[in-house]
JSON list of C-alpha atoms and ligand atoms in Angstrom, two decimals:
[
{"chain": "A", "resi": 255, "resn": "UNK", "atom": "CA", "xyz": [-21.03, 35.87, 34.79]},
{"chain": "A", "resi": 256, "resn": "UNK", "atom": "CA", "xyz": [-23.21, 35.93, 31.58]},
{"chain": "A", "resi": 257, "resn": "UNK", "atom": "CA", "xyz": [-23.83, 32.02, 30.55]},
{"chain": "A", "resi": 258, "resn": "UNK", "atom": "CA", "xyz": [-22.87, 33.24, 27.02]},
{"chain": "A", "resi": 259, "resn": "UNK", "atom": "CA", "xyz": [-19.43, 33.90, 27.97]},
{"chain": "A", "resi": 260, "resn": "UNK", "atom": "CA", "xyz": [-18.45, 29.90, 28.56]},
{"chain": "A", "resi": 261, "resn": "UNK", "atom": "CA", "xyz": [-18.93, 29.50, 24.89]},
{"chain": "A", "resi": 262, "resn": "UNK", "atom": "CA", "xyz": [-16.17, 31.84, 23.96]},
{"chain": "A", "resi": 263, "resn": "UNK", "atom": "CA", "xyz": [-13.82, 30.35, 25.96]},
{"chain": "A", "resi": 264, "resn": "UNK", "atom": "CA", "xyz": [-14.01, 27.24, 23.84]},
{"chain": "A", "resi": 265, "resn": "UNK", "atom": "CA", "xyz": [-13.92, 26.69, 19.88]},
{"chain": "A", "resi": 266, "resn": "UNK", "atom": "CA", "xyz": [-14.60, 23.25, 18.05]},
{"chain": "A", "resi": 267, "resn": "UNK", "atom": "CA", "xyz": [-11.22, 22.43, 16.12]},
{"chain": "A", "resi": 268, "resn": "UNK", "atom": "CA", "xyz": [-11.99, 22.78, 12.37]},
{"chain": "A", "resi": 269, "resn": "UNK", "atom": "CA", "xyz": [-12.38, 19.33, 10.58]},
{"chain": "A", "resi": 270, "resn": "UNK", "atom": "CA", "xyz": [-12.41, 17.46, 13.75]},
{"chain": "A", "resi": 271, "resn": "UNK", "atom": "CA", "xyz": [-15.67, 15.36, 14.10]},
{"chain": "A", "resi": 272, "resn": "UNK", "atom": "CA", "xyz": [-16.92, 14.53, 17.65]},
{"chain": "A", "resi": 273, "resn": "UNK", "atom": "CA", "xyz": [-16.52, 10.72, 18.03]},
{"chain": "A", "resi": 274, "resn": "UNK", "atom": "CA", "xyz": [-20.09, 10.10, 18.94]},
{"chain": "A", "resi": 275, "resn": "UNK", "atom": "CA", "xyz": [-23.63, 11.80, 20.38]},
{"chain": "A", "resi": 276, "resn": "UNK", "atom": "CA", "xyz": [-22.58, 12.65, 23.69]},
{"chain": "A", "resi": 277, "resn": "UNK", "atom": "CA", "xyz": [-19.01, 12.79, 22.86]},
{"chain": "A", "resi": 278, "resn": "UNK", "atom": "CA", "xyz": [-16.90, 16.14, 22.87]},
{"chain": "A", "resi": 279, "resn": "UNK", "atom": "CA", "xyz": [-13.34, 16.32, 23.42]},
{"chain": "A", "resi": 280, "resn": "UNK", "atom": "CA", "xyz": [-11.95, 18.37, 20.96]},
{"chain": "A", "resi": 281, "resn": "UNK", "atom": "CA", "xyz": [-11.67, 22.09, 21.97]},
{"chain": "A", "resi": 282, "resn": "UNK", "atom": "CA", "xyz": [-9.18, 24.76, 20.94]},
{"chain": "A", "resi": 283, "resn": "UNK", "atom": "CA", "xyz": [-8.66, 26.75, 24.19]},
{"chain": "A", "resi": 284, "resn": "UNK", "atom": "CA", "xyz": [-8.92, 30.81, 24.44]},
{"chain": "A", "resi": 285, "resn": "UNK", "atom": "CA", "xyz": [-8.27, 31.20, 27.97]},
{"chain": "A", "resi": 286, "resn": "UNK", "atom": "CA", "xyz": [-7.37, 28.41, 30.57]},
{"chain": "A", "resi": 287, "resn": "UNK", "atom": "CA", "xyz": [-5.92, 30.36, 33.60]},
{"chain": "A", "resi": 288, "resn": "UNK", "atom": "CA", "xyz": [-6.78, 29.45, 36.96]},
{"chain": "A", "resi": 289, "resn": "UNK", "atom": "CA", "xyz": [-8.89, 32.27, 36.82]},
{"chain": "A", "resi": 290, "resn": "UNK", "atom": "CA", "xyz": [-10.73, 31.11, 33.69]},
{"chain": "A", "resi": 291, "resn": "UNK", "atom": "CA", "xyz": [-11.45, 27.68, 34.57]},
{"chain": "A", "resi": 292, "resn": "UNK", "atom": "CA", "xyz": [-12.56, 28.58, 38.24]},
{"chain": "A", "resi": 293, "resn": "UNK", "atom": "CA", "xyz": [-14.97, 31.23, 36.35]},
{"chain": "A", "resi": 294, "resn": "UNK", "atom": "CA", "xyz": [-16.24, 28.68, 33.97]},
{"chain": "A", "resi": 295, "resn": "UNK", "atom": "CA", "xyz": [-16.40, 26.05, 36.77]},
{"chain": "A", "resi": 296, "resn": "UNK", "atom": "CA", "xyz": [-18.22, 27.81, 39.21]},
{"chain": "A", "resi": 297, "resn": "UNK", "atom": "CA", "xyz": [-21.33, 28.61, 36.60]},
{"chain": "A", "resi": 298, "resn": "UNK", "atom": "CA", "xyz": [-21.23, 25.14, 35.73]},
{"chain": "A", "resi": 299, "resn": "UNK", "atom": "CA", "xyz": [-21.16, 23.79, 39.18]},
{"chain": "A", "resi": 300, "resn": "UNK", "atom": "CA", "xyz": [-24.09, 25.54, 39.93]},
{"chain": "A", "resi": 301, "resn": "UNK", "atom": "CA", "xyz": [-26.28, 23.99, 37.18]},
{"chain": "A", "resi": 302, "resn": "UNK", "atom": "CA", "xyz": [-24.88, 20.40, 37.76]},
{"chain": "A", "resi": 303, "resn": "UNK", "atom": "CA", "xyz": [-26.48, 18.47, 40.63]},
{"chain": "A", "resi": 304, "resn": "UNK", "atom": "CA", "xyz": [-25.08, 14.99, 39.88]},
{"chain": "A", "resi": 305, "resn": "UNK", "atom": "CA", "xyz": [-21.39, 13.75, 40.81]},
{"chain": "A", "resi": 306, "resn": "UNK", "atom": "CA", "xyz": [-18.89, 13.62, 38.24]},
{"chain": "A", "resi": 307, "resn": "UNK", "atom": "CA", "xyz": [-17.33, 10.40, 37.85]},
{"chain": "A", "resi": 308, "resn": "UNK", "atom": "CA", "xyz": [-13.93, 10.24, 35.88]},
{"chain": "A", "resi": 309, "resn": "UNK", "atom": "CA", "xyz": [-12.88, 6.78, 34.39]},
{"chain": "A", "resi": 310, "resn": "UNK", "atom": "CA", "xyz": [-10.20, 5.84, 32.26]},
{"chain": "A", "resi": 311, "resn": "UNK", "atom": "CA", "xyz": [-6.86, 3.76, 32.39]},
{"chain": "A", "resi": 312, "resn": "UNK", "atom": "CA", "xyz": [-4.17, 3.94, 34.89]},
{"chain": "A", "resi": 313, "resn": "UNK", "atom": "CA", "xyz": [-2.21, 7.01, 33.97]},
{"chain": "A", "resi": 314, "resn": "UNK", "atom": "CA", "xyz": [-4.80, 9.03, 32.36]},
{"chain": "A", "resi": 315, "resn": "UNK", "atom": "CA", "xyz": [-4.76, 11.80, 34.85]},
{"chain": "A", "resi": 316, "resn": "UNK", "atom": "CA", "xyz": [-8.23, 11.00, 36.53]},
{"chain": "A", "resi": 317, "resn": "UNK", "atom": "CA", "xyz": [-6.67, 11.96, 39.96]},
{"chain": "A", "resi": 318, "resn": "UNK", "atom": "CA", "xyz": [-4.89, 15.29, 38.90]},
{"chain": "A", "resi": 319, "resn": "UNK", "atom": "CA", "xyz": [-7.87, 16.30, 36.37]},
{"chain": "A", "resi": 320, "resn": "UNK", "atom": "CA", "xyz": [-10.43, 15.52, 39.20]},
{"chain": "A", "resi": 321, "resn": "UNK", "atom": "CA", "xyz": [-8.48, 17.31, 41.90]},
{"chain": "A", "resi": 322, "resn": "UNK", "atom": "CA", "xyz": [-8.33, 20.56, 39.66]},
{"chain": "A", "resi": 323, "resn": "UNK", "atom": "CA", "xyz": [-11.60, 20.24, 37.94]},
{"chain": "A", "resi": 324, "resn": "UNK", "atom": "CA", "xyz": [-13.12, 20.07, 41.74]},
{"chain": "A", "resi": 325, "resn": "UNK", "atom": "CA", "xyz": [-11.51, 22.84, 42.54]},
{"chain": "A", "resi": 326, "resn": "UNK", "atom": "CA", "xyz": [-12.53, 24.88, 39.43]},
{"chain": "A", "resi": 327, "resn": "UNK", "atom": "CA", "xyz": [-16.39, 23.69, 40.08]},
{"chain": "A", "resi": 328, "resn": "UNK", "atom": "CA", "xyz": [-15.76, 24.35, 43.70]},
{"chain": "A", "resi": 329, "resn": "UNK", "atom": "CA", "xyz": [-16.89, 20.98, 44.73]},
{"chain": "A", "resi": 330, "resn": "UNK", "atom": "CA", "xyz": [-15.14, 17.91, 46.93]},
{"chain": "A", "resi": 331, "resn": "UNK", "atom": "CA", "xyz": [-12.94, 15.90, 45.48]},
{"chain": "A", "resi": 332, "resn": "UNK", "atom": "CA", "xyz": [-12.74, 12.07, 46.21]},
{"chain": "A", "resi": 333, "resn": "UNK", "atom": "CA", "xyz": [-10.68, 9.35, 44.78]},
{"chain": "A", "resi": 334, "resn": "UNK", "atom": "CA", "xyz": [-11.72, 5.87, 45.06]},
{"chain": "A", "resi": 335, "resn": "UNK", "atom": "CA", "xyz": [-8.43, 4.35, 45.63]},
{"chain": "A", "resi": 336, "resn": "UNK", "atom": "CA", "xyz": [-7.62, 6.70, 48.54]},
{"chain": "A", "resi": 337, "resn": "UNK", "atom": "CA", "xyz": [-11.06, 5.71, 49.96]},
{"chain": "A", "resi": 338, "resn": "UNK", "atom": "CA", "xyz": [-10.39, 1.76, 49.70]},
{"chain": "A", "resi": 339, "resn": "UNK", "atom": "CA", "xyz": [-6.88, 2.38, 51.09]},
{"chain": "A", "resi": 340, "resn": "UNK", "atom": "CA", "xyz": [-8.29, 4.23, 53.94]},
{"chain": "A", "resi": 341, "resn": "UNK", "atom": "CA", "xyz": [-11.12, 1.61, 54.88]},
{"chain": "A", "resi": 342, "resn": "UNK", "atom": "CA", "xyz": [-8.51, -1.44, 54.80]},
{"chain": "A", "resi": 343, "resn": "UNK", "atom": "CA", "xyz": [-6.03, 0.88, 56.51]},
{"chain": "A", "resi": 344, "resn": "UNK", "atom": "CA", "xyz": [-3.10, -0.49, 54.08]},
{"chain": "A", "resi": 345, "resn": "UNK", "atom": "CA", "xyz": [-1.94, 0.20, 50.51]},
{"chain": "A", "resi": 346, "resn": "UNK", "atom": "CA", "xyz": [-3.66, -1.20, 47.26]},
{"chain": "A", "resi": 347, "resn": "UNK", "atom": "CA", "xyz": [-0.30, -3.10, 46.43]},
{"chain": "A", "resi": 348, "resn": "UNK", "atom": "CA", "xyz": [-0.62, -4.60, 50.16]},
{"chain": "A", "resi": 349, "resn": "UNK", "atom": "CA", "xyz": [-4.55, -5.48, 49.74]},
{"chain": "A", "resi": 350, "resn": "UNK", "atom": "CA", "xyz": [-3.46, -7.19, 46.14]},
{"chain": "A", "resi": 351, "resn": "UNK", "atom": "CA", "xyz": [-0.51, -9.23, 47.66]},
{"chain": "A", "resi": 352, "resn": "UNK", "atom": "CA", "xyz": [-2.35, -10.19, 50.57]},
{"chain": "A", "resi": 353, "resn": "UNK", "atom": "CA", "xyz": [-6.15, -10.71, 49.89]},
{"chain": "A", "resi": 354, "resn": "UNK", "atom": "CA", "xyz": [-5.71, -10.76, 46.00]},
{"chain": "A", "resi": 355, "resn": "UNK", "atom": "CA", "xyz": [-7.28, -8.87, 43.22]},
{"chain": "A", "resi": 356, "resn": "UNK", "atom": "CA", "xyz": [-11.03, -10.27, 43.51]},
{"chain": "A", "resi": 357, "resn": "UNK", "atom": "CA", "xyz": [-11.33, -8.74, 47.19]},
{"chain": "A", "resi": 358, "resn": "UNK", "atom": "CA", "xyz": [-10.06, -5.76, 46.06]},
{"chain": "A", "resi": 359, "resn": "UNK", "atom": "CA", "xyz": [-12.45, -5.74, 43.42]},
{"chain": "A", "resi": 360, "resn": "UNK", "atom": "CA", "xyz": [-15.30, -6.41, 46.04]},
{"chain": "A", "resi": 361, "resn": "UNK", "atom": "CA", "xyz": [-14.13, -3.34, 47.97]},
{"chain": "A", "resi": 362, "resn": "UNK", "atom": "CA", "xyz": [-13.89, -1.30, 45.20]},
{"chain": "A", "resi": 363, "resn": "UNK", "atom": "CA", "xyz": [-17.23, -1.88, 44.30]},
{"chain": "A", "resi": 364, "resn": "UNK", "atom": "CA", "xyz": [-18.46, -1.21, 47.82]},
{"chain": "A", "resi": 365, "resn": "UNK", "atom": "CA", "xyz": [-16.61, 1.72, 48.39]},
{"chain": "A", "resi": 366, "resn": "UNK", "atom": "CA", "xyz": [-17.87, 3.28, 44.60]},
{"chain": "A", "resi": 367, "resn": "UNK", "atom": "CA", "xyz": [-21.33, 2.91, 46.06]},
{"chain": "A", "resi": 368, "resn": "UNK", "atom": "CA", "xyz": [-21.06, 4.43, 49.45]},
{"chain": "A", "resi": 369, "resn": "UNK", "atom": "CA", "xyz": [-19.15, 7.32, 47.76]},
{"chain": "A", "resi": 370, "resn": "UNK", "atom": "CA", "xyz": [-21.78, 7.64, 45.15]},
{"chain": "A", "resi": 371, "resn": "UNK", "atom": "CA", "xyz": [-24.33, 7.76, 47.89]},
{"chain": "A", "resi": 372, "resn": "UNK", "atom": "CA", "xyz": [-22.47, 10.72, 50.12]},
{"chain": "A", "resi": 373, "resn": "UNK", "atom": "CA", "xyz": [-23.16, 13.65, 48.10]},
{"chain": "A", "resi": 374, "resn": "UNK", "atom": "CA", "xyz": [-24.63, 14.76, 44.73]},
{"chain": "A", "resi": 375, "resn": "UNK", "atom": "CA", "xyz": [-22.00, 17.37, 44.35]},
{"chain": "A", "resi": 376, "resn": "UNK", "atom": "CA", "xyz": [-18.86, 15.89, 44.29]},
{"chain": "A", "resi": 377, "resn": "UNK", "atom": "CA", "xyz": [-16.20, 14.85, 41.60]},
{"chain": "A", "resi": 378, "resn": "UNK", "atom": "CA", "xyz": [-14.94, 11.23, 41.93]},
{"chain": "A", "resi": 379, "resn": "UNK", "atom": "CA", "xyz": [-11.81, 9.50, 40.28]},
{"chain": "A", "resi": 380, "resn": "UNK", "atom": "CA", "xyz": [-12.48, 5.98, 39.92]},
{"chain": "A", "resi": 381, "resn": "UNK", "atom": "CA", "xyz": [-9.48, 3.37, 39.72]},
{"chain": "A", "resi": 382, "resn": "UNK", "atom": "CA", "xyz": [-8.77, 2.03, 36.14]},
{"chain": "A", "resi": 383, "resn": "UNK", "atom": "CA", "xyz": [-10.35, -1.00, 36.82]},
{"chain": "A", "resi": 384, "resn": "UNK", "atom": "CA", "xyz": [-13.57, -0.02, 38.32]},
{"chain": "A", "resi": 385, "resn": "UNK", "atom": "CA", "xyz": [-15.96, 1.05, 35.58]},
{"chain": "A", "resi": 386, "resn": "UNK", "atom": "CA", "xyz": [-15.43, -2.40, 34.18]},
{"chain": "A", "resi": 387, "resn": "UNK", "atom": "CA", "xyz": [-17.82, -3.87, 36.83]},
{"chain": "A", "resi": 388, "resn": "UNK", "atom": "CA", "xyz": [-21.56, -4.14, 35.55]},
{"chain": "A", "resi": 389, "resn": "UNK", "atom": "CA", "xyz": [-22.85, -3.07, 39.07]},
{"chain": "A", "resi": 390, "resn": "UNK", "atom": "CA", "xyz": [-20.75, -0.13, 39.17]},
{"chain": "A", "resi": 391, "resn": "UNK", "atom": "CA", "xyz": [-21.26, 1.25, 35.89]},
{"chain": "A", "resi": 392, "resn": "UNK", "atom": "CA", "xyz": [-24.78, 0.82, 36.43]},
{"chain": "A", "resi": 393, "resn": "UNK", "atom": "CA", "xyz": [-25.02, 2.92, 39.50]},
{"chain": "A", "resi": 394, "resn": "UNK", "atom": "CA", "xyz": [-22.75, 5.71, 38.10]},
{"chain": "A", "resi": 395, "resn": "UNK", "atom": "CA", "xyz": [-24.80, 5.84, 34.76]},
{"chain": "A", "resi": 396, "resn": "UNK", "atom": "CA", "xyz": [-28.11, 6.07, 37.27]},
{"chain": "A", "resi": 397, "resn": "UNK", "atom": "CA", "xyz": [-26.51, 8.47, 39.90]},
{"chain": "A", "resi": 398, "resn": "UNK", "atom": "CA", "xyz": [-23.99, 10.63, 38.24]},
{"chain": "A", "resi": 399, "resn": "UNK", "atom": "CA", "xyz": [-21.95, 11.73, 34.94]},
{"chain": "A", "resi": 400, "resn": "UNK", "atom": "CA", "xyz": [-19.17, 9.77, 33.64]},
{"chain": "A", "resi": 401, "resn": "UNK", "atom": "CA", "xyz": [-16.22, 10.94, 31.58]},
{"chain": "A", "resi": 402, "resn": "UNK", "atom": "CA", "xyz": [-13.56, 8.93, 30.08]},
{"chain": "A", "resi": 403, "resn": "UNK", "atom": "CA", "xyz": [-10.56, 10.17, 30.08]},
{"chain": "A", "resi": 404, "resn": "UNK", "atom": "CA", "xyz": [-8.54, 8.95, 27.09]},
{"chain": "A", "resi": 405, "resn": "UNK", "atom": "CA", "xyz": [-5.09, 8.81, 26.37]},
{"chain": "A", "resi": 406, "resn": "UNK", "atom": "CA", "xyz": [-2.84, 6.91, 23.73]},
{"chain": "A", "resi": 407, "resn": "UNK", "atom": "CA", "xyz": [-0.64, 3.88, 25.14]},
{"chain": "A", "resi": 408, "resn": "UNK", "atom": "CA", "xyz": [2.66, 5.67, 24.73]},
{"chain": "A", "resi": 409, "resn": "UNK", "atom": "CA", "xyz": [1.40, 8.33, 27.01]},
{"chain": "A", "resi": 410, "resn": "UNK", "atom": "CA", "xyz": [-0.04, 5.81, 29.60]},
{"chain": "A", "resi": 411, "resn": "UNK", "atom": "CA", "xyz": [3.14, 3.98, 29.52]},
{"chain": "A", "resi": 412, "resn": "UNK", "atom": "CA", "xyz": [5.03, 6.99, 30.11]},
{"chain": "A", "resi": 413, "resn": "UNK", "atom": "CA", "xyz": [3.21, 8.36, 32.81]},
{"chain": "A", "resi": 414, "resn": "UNK", "atom": "CA", "xyz": [2.63, 5.16, 34.79]},
{"chain": "A", "resi": 415, "resn": "UNK", "atom": "CA", "xyz": [6.51, 4.44, 34.65]},
{"chain": "A", "resi": 416, "resn": "UNK", "atom": "CA", "xyz": [6.65, 7.42, 36.92]},
{"chain": "A", "resi": 417, "resn": "UNK", "atom": "CA", "xyz": [5.38, 5.18, 39.93]},
{"chain": "A", "resi": 418, "resn": "UNK", "atom": "CA", "xyz": [5.87, 1.68, 41.00]},
{"chain": "A", "resi": 419, "resn": "UNK", "atom": "CA", "xyz": [2.97, 0.93, 43.62]},
{"chain": "A", "resi": 420, "resn": "UNK", "atom": "CA", "xyz": [0.24, -0.36, 40.79]},
{"chain": "A", "resi": 421, "resn": "UNK", "atom": "CA", "xyz": [0.29, -3.99, 41.10]},
{"chain": "A", "resi": 422, "resn": "UNK", "atom": "CA", "xyz": [-1.23, -4.98, 37.88]},
{"chain": "A", "resi": 423, "resn": "UNK", "atom": "CA", "xyz": [2.06, -3.31, 36.25]},
{"chain": "A", "resi": 424, "resn": "UNK", "atom": "CA", "xyz": [4.34, -4.89, 38.61]},
{"chain": "A", "resi": 425, "resn": "UNK", "atom": "CA", "xyz": [4.48, -8.62, 36.84]},
{"chain": "A", "resi": 426, "resn": "UNK", "atom": "CA", "xyz": [5.59, -8.26, 33.14]},
{"chain": "A", "resi": 427, "resn": "UNK", "atom": "CA", "xyz": [5.94, -5.65, 30.49]},
{"chain": "A", "resi": 428, "resn": "UNK", "atom": "CA", "xyz": [4.21, -2.64, 31.27]},
{"chain": "A", "resi": 429, "resn": "UNK", "atom": "CA", "xyz": [3.51, -1.42, 27.46]},
{"chain": "A", "resi": 430, "resn": "UNK", "atom": "CA", "xyz": [2.29, -5.05, 26.72]},
{"chain": "A", "resi": 431, "resn": "UNK", "atom": "CA", "xyz": [-0.06, -5.22, 30.25]},
{"chain": "A", "resi": 432, "resn": "UNK", "atom": "CA", "xyz": [-1.70, -1.56, 29.54]},
{"chain": "A", "resi": 433, "resn": "UNK", "atom": "CA", "xyz": [-2.46, -2.16, 25.79]},
{"chain": "A", "resi": 434, "resn": "UNK", "atom": "CA", "xyz": [-4.02, -5.55, 26.70]},
{"chain": "A", "resi": 435, "resn": "UNK", "atom": "CA", "xyz": [-6.11, -3.63, 29.59]},
{"chain": "A", "resi": 436, "resn": "UNK", "atom": "CA", "xyz": [-7.18, -1.12, 27.25]},
{"chain": "A", "resi": 437, "resn": "UNK", "atom": "CA", "xyz": [-8.30, -3.26, 24.56]},
{"chain": "A", "resi": 438, "resn": "UNK", "atom": "CA", "xyz": [-10.55, -5.03, 27.06]},
{"chain": "A", "resi": 439, "resn": "UNK", "atom": "CA", "xyz": [-11.69, -1.80, 28.75]},
{"chain": "A", "resi": 440, "resn": "UNK", "atom": "CA", "xyz": [-12.12, 0.47, 25.91]},
{"chain": "A", "resi": 441, "resn": "UNK", "atom": "CA", "xyz": [-15.92, -0.87, 25.18]},
{"chain": "A", "resi": 442, "resn": "UNK", "atom": "CA", "xyz": [-16.68, -0.23, 28.66]},
{"chain": "A", "resi": 443, "resn": "UNK", "atom": "CA", "xyz": [-15.26, 3.05, 28.81]},
{"chain": "A", "resi": 444, "resn": "UNK", "atom": "CA", "xyz": [-17.35, 4.10, 25.54]},
{"chain": "A", "resi": 445, "resn": "UNK", "atom": "CA", "xyz": [-20.36, 4.03, 27.53]},
{"chain": "A", "resi": 446, "resn": "UNK", "atom": "CA", "xyz": [-19.65, 7.05, 29.65]},
{"chain": "A", "resi": 447, "resn": "UNK", "atom": "CA", "xyz": [-21.24, 10.00, 29.17]},
{"chain": "A", "resi": 448, "resn": "UNK", "atom": "CA", "xyz": [-18.27, 12.05, 27.72]},
{"chain": "A", "resi": 449, "resn": "UNK", "atom": "CA", "xyz": [-14.92, 11.32, 26.29]},
{"chain": "A", "resi": 450, "resn": "UNK", "atom": "CA", "xyz": [-12.27, 14.04, 26.99]},
{"chain": "A", "resi": 451, "resn": "UNK", "atom": "CA", "xyz": [-8.24, 13.71, 25.50]},
{"chain": "A", "resi": 452, "resn": "UNK", "atom": "CA", "xyz": [-6.54, 13.93, 28.37]},
{"chain": "A", "resi": 453, "resn": "UNK", "atom": "CA", "xyz": [-3.32, 12.85, 26.26]},
{"chain": "A", "resi": 454, "resn": "UNK", "atom": "CA", "xyz": [-2.28, 16.25, 25.08]},
{"chain": "A", "resi": 455, "resn": "UNK", "atom": "CA", "xyz": [-1.76, 19.60, 26.33]},
{"chain": "A", "resi": 456, "resn": "UNK", "atom": "CA", "xyz": [-1.25, 21.03, 30.05]},
{"chain": "A", "resi": 457, "resn": "UNK", "atom": "CA", "xyz": [-3.34, 19.80, 33.18]},
{"chain": "A", "resi": 458, "resn": "UNK", "atom": "CA", "xyz": [-5.18, 23.06, 32.63]},
{"chain": "A", "resi": 459, "resn": "UNK", "atom": "CA", "xyz": [-6.06, 22.22, 29.03]},
{"chain": "A", "resi": 460, "resn": "UNK", "atom": "CA", "xyz": [-7.46, 18.78, 29.90]},
{"chain": "A", "resi": 461, "resn": "UNK", "atom": "CA", "xyz": [-9.33, 20.57, 32.58]},
{"chain": "A", "resi": 462, "resn": "UNK", "atom": "CA", "xyz": [-10.80, 23.18, 30.39]},
{"chain": "A", "resi": 463, "resn": "UNK", "atom": "CA", "xyz": [-11.53, 20.57, 28.13]},
{"chain": "A", "resi": 464, "resn": "UNK", "atom": "CA", "xyz": [-13.23, 18.60, 30.54]},
{"chain": "A", "resi": 465, "resn": "UNK", "atom": "CA", "xyz": [-15.46, 21.92, 31.57]},
{"chain": "A", "resi": 466, "resn": "UNK", "atom": "CA", "xyz": [-16.38, 22.54, 27.72]},
{"chain": "A", "resi": 467, "resn": "UNK", "atom": "CA", "xyz": [-17.28, 19.02, 27.43]},
{"chain": "A", "resi": 468, "resn": "UNK", "atom": "CA", "xyz": [-19.56, 19.16, 30.47]},
{"chain": "A", "resi": 469, "resn": "UNK", "atom": "CA", "xyz": [-21.05, 22.06, 29.42]},
{"chain": "A", "resi": 470, "resn": "UNK", "atom": "CA", "xyz": [-22.55, 20.61, 25.87]},
{"chain": "A", "resi": 471, "resn": "UNK", "atom": "CA", "xyz": [-23.44, 17.87, 28.30]},
{"chain": "A", "resi": 472, "resn": "UNK", "atom": "CA", "xyz": [-25.48, 19.81, 30.71]},
{"chain": "A", "resi": 473, "resn": "UNK", "atom": "CA", "xyz": [-27.18, 21.88, 27.42]},
{"chain": "A", "resi": 474, "resn": "UNK", "atom": "CA", "xyz": [-27.97, 18.75, 25.78]},
{"chain": "A", "resi": 475, "resn": "UNK", "atom": "CA", "xyz": [-29.82, 17.69, 28.76]},
{"chain": "A", "resi": 476, "resn": "UNK", "atom": "CA", "xyz": [-31.41, 21.13, 29.04]},
{"chain": "A", "resi": 477, "resn": "UNK", "atom": "CA", "xyz": [-32.75, 20.68, 25.82]},
{"chain": "A", "resi": 478, "resn": "UNK", "atom": "CA", "xyz": [-34.15, 16.96, 26.04]},
{"chain": "B", "resi": 541, "resn": "S3P", "atom": "C1", "xyz": [-6.37, -0.54, 38.82]},
{"chain": "B", "resi": 541, "resn": "S3P", "atom": "C2", "xyz": [-6.07, 0.90, 38.54]},
{"chain": "B", "resi": 541, "resn": "S3P", "atom": "C3", "xyz": [-5.28, 1.26, 39.77]},
{"chain": "B", "resi": 541, "resn": "S3P", "atom": "C4", "xyz": [-5.86, 0.45, 41.03]},
{"chain": "B", "resi": 541, "resn": "S3P", "atom": "C5", "xyz": [-5.62, -0.66, 41.01]},
{"chain": "B", "resi": 541, "resn": "S3P", "atom": "C6", "xyz": [-6.08, -1.53, 39.47]},
{"chain": "B", "resi": 541, "resn": "S3P", "atom": "C7", "xyz": [-6.45, -1.17, 37.24]},
{"chain": "B", "resi": 541, "resn": "S3P", "atom": "O1", "xyz": [-5.84, 2.98, 39.72]},
{"chain": "B", "resi": 541, "resn": "S3P", "atom": "O2", "xyz": [-7.29, 0.82, 41.10]},
{"chain": "B", "resi": 541, "resn": "S3P", "atom": "O3", "xyz": [-3.91, -0.76, 40.96]},
{"chain": "B", "resi": 541, "resn": "S3P", "atom": "O4", "xyz": [-7.14, -2.10, 37.34]},
{"chain": "B", "resi": 541, "resn": "S3P", "atom": "O5", "xyz": [-6.45, -0.43, 36.09]},
{"chain": "B", "resi": 541, "resn": "S3P", "atom": "P1", "xyz": [-5.26, 4.12, 38.99]},
{"chain": "B", "resi": 541, "resn": "S3P", "atom": "O6", "xyz": [-5.88, 3.98, 37.75]},
{"chain": "B", "resi": 541, "resn": "S3P", "atom": "O7", "xyz": [-5.76, 5.22, 39.60]},
{"chain": "B", "resi": 541, "resn": "S3P", "atom": "O8", "xyz": [-3.97, 3.88, 38.98]}
]
């Protein structure tokens, strides 16, 4: 596929400014069928040689987007929460209940370091609190490209309401808890290489937006 074809799939929305030098997230799509995504993804996947790490709040779509993005790139997909559960042989809710959040955070840091070291080409979805840890953020900045999937609070509340297995949302009003966590975490999420709006459109739209943002990042790195 000629590389110029990628740009044809995306068009910047008129009048919407990008929020920072590396930050692109506003694309109107001209094609986001599975075929389009796989075609663009295969081309981008061949040009990238670092893990792509998805960060963002609970309910921002990291696992769904990550899985679909990995398929488009033809890369393996890893989910840090699943890896923690696999290593511990129990659920995250049980880990919180039995050994507490601090021990969970410690195993989260260890698992992320291990997964990052496993292979260069992988899409890795993190739990919502992982990027806040300085040690994990530093490793990710050094070894990977990070993408903050950002969605507004009403969307996060709605999506997280579909499951009741997130320990941090069990004791209190989810809207209040998510708002507080989002406010505290936003400055660290802003350190990601890219921010992509994951609140609007279909899964295919978000994945296409993510591919578009990645293309911009690759072009920027290539020009440096
Ligand atoms: C957490 C998010 C969860 C999970 C744990 C803590 C957080 O992952 O890691 O319950 O601190 O935001 P998801 O973001 O995948 O729900």
